[in-house]
XYZ file of C-alpha atoms in Angstrom:
317
model
C 312.478 60.207 -43.092
C 312.982 58.680 -46.343
C 314.674 61.028 -48.663
C 318.166 59.967 -49.615
C 321.394 62.250 -49.340
C 323.759 62.481 -52.330
C 327.102 61.137 -51.487
C 330.299 61.094 -53.483
C 330.994 57.726 -55.067
C 334.581 58.230 -53.564
C 333.790 59.117 -49.914
C 336.258 57.284 -47.848
C 335.252 54.917 -45.129
C 336.504 54.804 -41.593
C 335.815 51.526 -40.309
C 335.519 51.200 -36.334
C 335.437 47.445 -35.656
C 334.727 46.278 -32.187
C 336.774 43.033 -31.192
C 334.601 42.923 -28.023
C 331.646 41.891 -30.171
C 333.471 38.378 -30.624
C 337.256 38.139 -31.109
C 336.859 35.367 -33.774
C 334.264 37.464 -35.611
C 336.491 40.539 -35.526
C 339.684 38.282 -36.777
C 337.604 36.947 -39.556
C 336.014 39.955 -40.663
C 338.876 42.257 -41.033
C 340.774 40.620 -43.695
C 337.272 40.388 -45.668
C 336.650 44.038 -45.175
C 339.938 45.017 -46.350
C 339.940 42.928 -49.393
C 336.526 43.921 -50.795
C 337.281 47.619 -50.193
C 340.788 47.414 -51.754
C 339.385 45.735 -54.792
C 336.746 48.431 -55.333
C 339.185 50.991 -55.274
C 337.679 52.982 -52.536
C 339.958 54.775 -49.847
C 339.300 53.368 -46.392
C 341.068 53.046 -42.829
C 340.090 50.248 -40.195
C 340.601 51.340 -36.734
C 340.376 48.205 -34.422
C 339.135 48.358 -30.873
C 340.623 45.706 -28.820
C 339.649 47.273 -25.484
C 335.907 48.436 -25.384
C 336.856 51.236 -23.217
C 338.406 52.910 -26.081
C 335.482 52.464 -28.298
C 334.038 56.160 -28.017
C 337.816 57.543 -28.410
C 337.967 55.600 -31.745
C 334.820 56.702 -32.907
C 335.628 60.231 -32.141
C 338.851 59.851 -34.336
C 337.008 58.395 -37.236
C 334.071 61.328 -37.058
C 336.913 63.733 -37.092
C 338.612 62.253 -40.037
C 335.466 61.745 -41.900
C 334.540 65.382 -41.389
C 337.570 66.461 -43.020
C 337.535 64.005 -45.904
C 333.725 63.957 -46.369
C 333.773 60.336 -45.559
C 331.541 57.919 -43.747
C 332.137 56.294 -40.316
C 331.404 52.715 -40.608
C 330.595 50.736 -37.228
C 331.462 46.993 -37.363
C 329.910 45.217 -34.371
C 326.614 44.544 -32.650
C 323.720 46.965 -31.541
C 325.912 48.381 -28.489
C 328.751 49.096 -30.959
C 326.269 50.659 -33.490
C 324.742 52.556 -30.625
C 327.917 53.984 -29.510
C 328.758 55.389 -33.199
C 325.234 56.880 -33.224
C 325.787 58.619 -30.129
C 328.373 60.666 -31.571
C 327.331 60.975 -35.186
C 323.622 62.069 -34.717
C 323.213 65.649 -35.709
C 326.353 65.597 -37.837
C 326.486 65.547 -41.576
C 328.617 62.366 -41.366
C 326.686 59.172 -42.499
C 326.996 55.983 -40.448
C 327.597 52.790 -42.378
C 326.747 49.436 -40.451
C 328.443 46.015 -40.687
C 326.620 43.930 -38.237
C 328.719 41.567 -36.032
C 326.595 40.931 -32.936
C 324.095 38.249 -31.894
C 320.716 39.788 -32.599
C 321.465 42.789 -34.951
C 317.773 44.226 -34.848
C 319.087 47.636 -36.349
C 320.840 46.148 -39.316
C 318.253 43.451 -39.842
C 315.403 46.185 -39.844
C 317.061 48.244 -42.585
C 317.685 45.252 -44.929
C 321.723 45.108 -44.137
C 322.933 41.742 -44.457
C 324.773 39.918 -41.450
C 327.098 38.310 -43.600
C 330.214 40.784 -43.449
C 331.146 40.368 -47.402
C 327.660 41.020 -48.476
C 327.089 43.968 -46.066
C 330.499 45.500 -46.990
C 329.825 45.072 -50.800
C 326.290 46.819 -50.474
C 327.945 49.633 -48.304
C 329.680 50.539 -51.719
C 326.402 51.213 -53.344
C 324.419 52.623 -50.178
C 322.940 55.882 -49.720
C 322.700 58.284 -46.724
C 319.053 58.431 -45.548
C 317.697 59.896 -42.338
C 316.353 57.562 -39.640
C 314.582 58.210 -36.439
C 316.257 57.870 -33.155
C 315.008 57.574 -29.570
C 316.705 59.207 -26.396
C 316.616 58.404 -22.862
C 317.870 61.275 -20.704
C 319.885 62.721 -23.793
C 321.200 59.279 -24.505
C 320.495 57.776 -28.086
C 319.115 54.339 -28.323
C 318.340 52.834 -31.709
C 316.369 49.643 -30.774
C 315.070 50.037 -27.334
C 315.598 51.414 -23.910
C 314.040 50.091 -20.622
C 313.745 50.113 -16.810
C 313.221 47.037 -14.505
C 313.152 43.567 -15.709
C 314.825 44.130 -18.914
C 318.057 45.515 -17.678
C 318.166 42.580 -15.055
C 317.807 40.295 -18.081
C 320.618 41.864 -19.983
C 322.938 41.751 -16.916
C 321.855 38.182 -16.486
C 322.555 37.295 -20.122
C 325.979 38.898 -19.875
C 327.034 36.630 -16.941
C 325.447 33.494 -18.671
C 327.548 34.631 -21.948
C 330.640 34.717 -19.880
C 330.347 31.065 -18.639
C 328.525 29.500 -21.771
C 329.332 31.351 -24.692
C 327.616 33.862 -27.120
C 324.489 32.355 -28.820
C 321.059 32.826 -29.062
C 320.040 29.866 -27.494
C 322.071 30.803 -24.361
C 320.306 34.146 -24.378
C 316.983 32.760 -24.493
C 317.765 30.191 -21.892
C 319.263 32.824 -19.586
C 316.210 35.206 -20.321
C 313.868 32.449 -19.255
C 315.833 32.060 -15.949
C 315.504 35.704 -15.331
C 311.765 35.789 -16.212
C 310.951 33.311 -13.708
C 313.361 34.180 -10.757
C 312.940 38.101 -10.737
C 310.202 39.441 -8.081
C 310.972 43.028 -7.782
C 308.407 45.595 -8.941
C 308.903 49.517 -9.687
C 306.534 52.154 -8.388
C 306.428 54.606 -11.308
C 305.016 58.101 -11.592
C 304.619 58.873 -15.316
C 303.940 62.024 -16.876
C 303.040 62.437 -20.615
C 301.201 65.298 -22.385
C 300.488 66.995 -19.219
C 298.881 63.977 -17.479
C 300.287 62.031 -14.526
C 299.598 58.794 -13.187
C 301.130 56.038 -10.816
C 301.672 52.546 -11.820
C 303.301 49.428 -10.293
C 305.119 47.368 -12.899
C 308.176 45.005 -13.118
C 309.178 46.599 -16.356
C 308.699 49.480 -18.758
C 309.872 48.940 -22.167
C 310.296 51.460 -24.862
C 311.090 50.610 -28.561
C 312.370 52.151 -31.613
C 312.659 49.182 -33.769
C 309.529 47.887 -36.004
C 310.979 44.605 -36.508
C 311.466 43.680 -32.806
C 308.175 45.165 -31.987
C 306.359 43.247 -34.759
C 308.265 40.061 -33.685
C 306.637 40.351 -30.337
C 303.206 41.353 -31.504
C 303.165 45.063 -30.370
C 300.615 46.844 -32.672
C 302.109 50.407 -31.872
C 305.080 49.433 -34.105
C 303.346 51.119 -37.093
C 303.419 54.222 -35.048
C 307.163 54.557 -35.592
C 306.502 55.673 -39.019
C 304.622 58.569 -37.519
C 307.489 59.785 -35.363
C 306.562 58.245 -32.168
C 308.109 55.625 -29.741
C 306.364 52.278 -28.465
C 305.927 51.798 -24.803
C 305.325 48.315 -23.129
C 304.468 47.920 -19.460
C 303.495 44.771 -17.616
C 301.082 44.469 -14.797
C 302.372 42.657 -11.588
C 302.024 38.900 -12.376
C 303.282 35.429 -11.058
C 305.779 33.027 -12.500
C 303.364 30.998 -14.689
C 301.697 34.208 -16.085
C 305.262 35.515 -16.942
C 306.060 32.249 -18.734
C 302.742 32.772 -20.484
C 303.968 36.191 -21.695
C 307.284 34.897 -22.777
C 305.241 32.310 -24.923
C 303.132 35.053 -26.323
C 306.158 37.090 -27.219
C 307.922 34.120 -28.901
C 304.726 33.536 -31.133
C 304.235 37.451 -31.840
C 301.155 37.810 -29.555
C 302.365 39.727 -26.425
C 300.311 42.780 -27.351
C 297.213 40.801 -27.121
C 297.698 39.973 -23.256
C 295.520 41.584 -20.721
C 298.131 42.011 -18.378
C 300.174 43.966 -21.049
C 299.807 47.788 -21.703
C 300.847 49.104 -24.885
C 301.077 52.790 -26.145
C 302.563 55.152 -28.485
C 304.385 58.313 -27.400
C 306.817 61.083 -28.367
C 307.847 61.764 -24.848
C 307.416 60.510 -21.229
C 308.852 61.336 -18.001
C 309.160 58.513 -15.504
C 310.197 58.876 -11.849
C 310.611 55.725 -9.752
C 309.653 56.025 -6.300
C 312.458 55.598 -3.569
C 315.161 55.466 -6.235
C 318.248 57.571 -6.139
C 319.465 55.943 -9.437
C 318.088 53.377 -11.682
C 319.275 50.811 -14.040
C 318.466 51.582 -17.723
C 319.182 49.624 -20.603
C 319.916 51.205 -24.009
C 320.436 48.772 -27.133
C 321.812 46.103 -24.760
C 324.151 48.200 -22.455
C 323.043 48.740 -18.874
C 323.696 52.227 -17.195
C 322.595 53.752 -14.063
C 320.748 57.170 -14.225
C 319.158 59.568 -11.769
C 315.502 60.489 -11.996
C 313.720 61.541 -13.507
C 313.990 59.339 -16.674
C 312.773 61.138 -19.924
C 312.005 59.002 -22.946
C 311.655 60.892 -26.139
C 312.329 61.190 -30.048
C 315.508 62.773 -30.732
C 314.873 66.242 -32.667
C 317.533 65.270 -35.173
C 317.816 62.096 -37.310
C 320.913 59.779 -37.816
C 322.098 59.615 -41.201
C 322.292 55.921 -42.220
C 324.076 54.247 -45.098
C 321.058 52.438 -46.379
C 321.748 49.507 -49.028
C 320.304 49.950 -52.440
C 316.927 48.038 -52.931
C 318.612 45.260 -54.853
C 321.042 44.681 -52.066
C 318.711 44.815 -49.200
C 318.208 41.250 -47.593
C 314.819 39.580 -46.568
C 314.167 39.840 -42.754
C 314.893 36.338 -41.238
């Protein structure tokens, strides 16, 4: 999935910016985006979303307008905002542009998109539409990762921590450490893959679709994403000290080497948690509740992403 799709250099941009990704970020970003696009002579419109509940509605509006005008939908926000846009754009002929505005921005960073809004807006003007792989869980798209168990709990705790102490990587890391050392629940999962079934007990099942994130924590299966696969990670039941040790391994890029960690590549797995009518599932930083069975797979159609020209791509930090 590397060939680019020709796009008119006059294709208009319909920019959906999520103020929920950071009120101050949005206030600073909108004038910057406007000034750069106005100076370029490119036709555009900015659709600001003050209420996160209206984000899908505004994306749908932008998609319809882009279809009629032969344009591009641009998502300005964090991984969750970009995911919401991908949900609607996948399978369409409308490309997705990305202006990262969140905390971690794994999707944008993997594709060399600058986290500086001025730089990413300028690079968007010279970008080409390229198909990229997308994962799904029960039909819903994920770009970075999806998971059951510990990770959704970590995200919920991180959101509560953010409301109290603000949005930063340091606050996220501290919140994550507290969750890792305090969570005791285990999942009983029946897993079916390629006609084989097995039952496992684990605190979490993590499925990754982002090579950068997987490489950072030391998962060798990151390379298999190039072959149309997803990467799975499961932990064996362990105590607090061992969990802390895994967190440190992940921080130093050696998680996959741990004996208590199982990693694997797959294109589709079906997971049924025992005794659960609904289960928390995390997708790109958002937590949903789904009814089992939970099916993780590679989406049959790619997402068209506006990839920066080689000279505009930034080095991964």
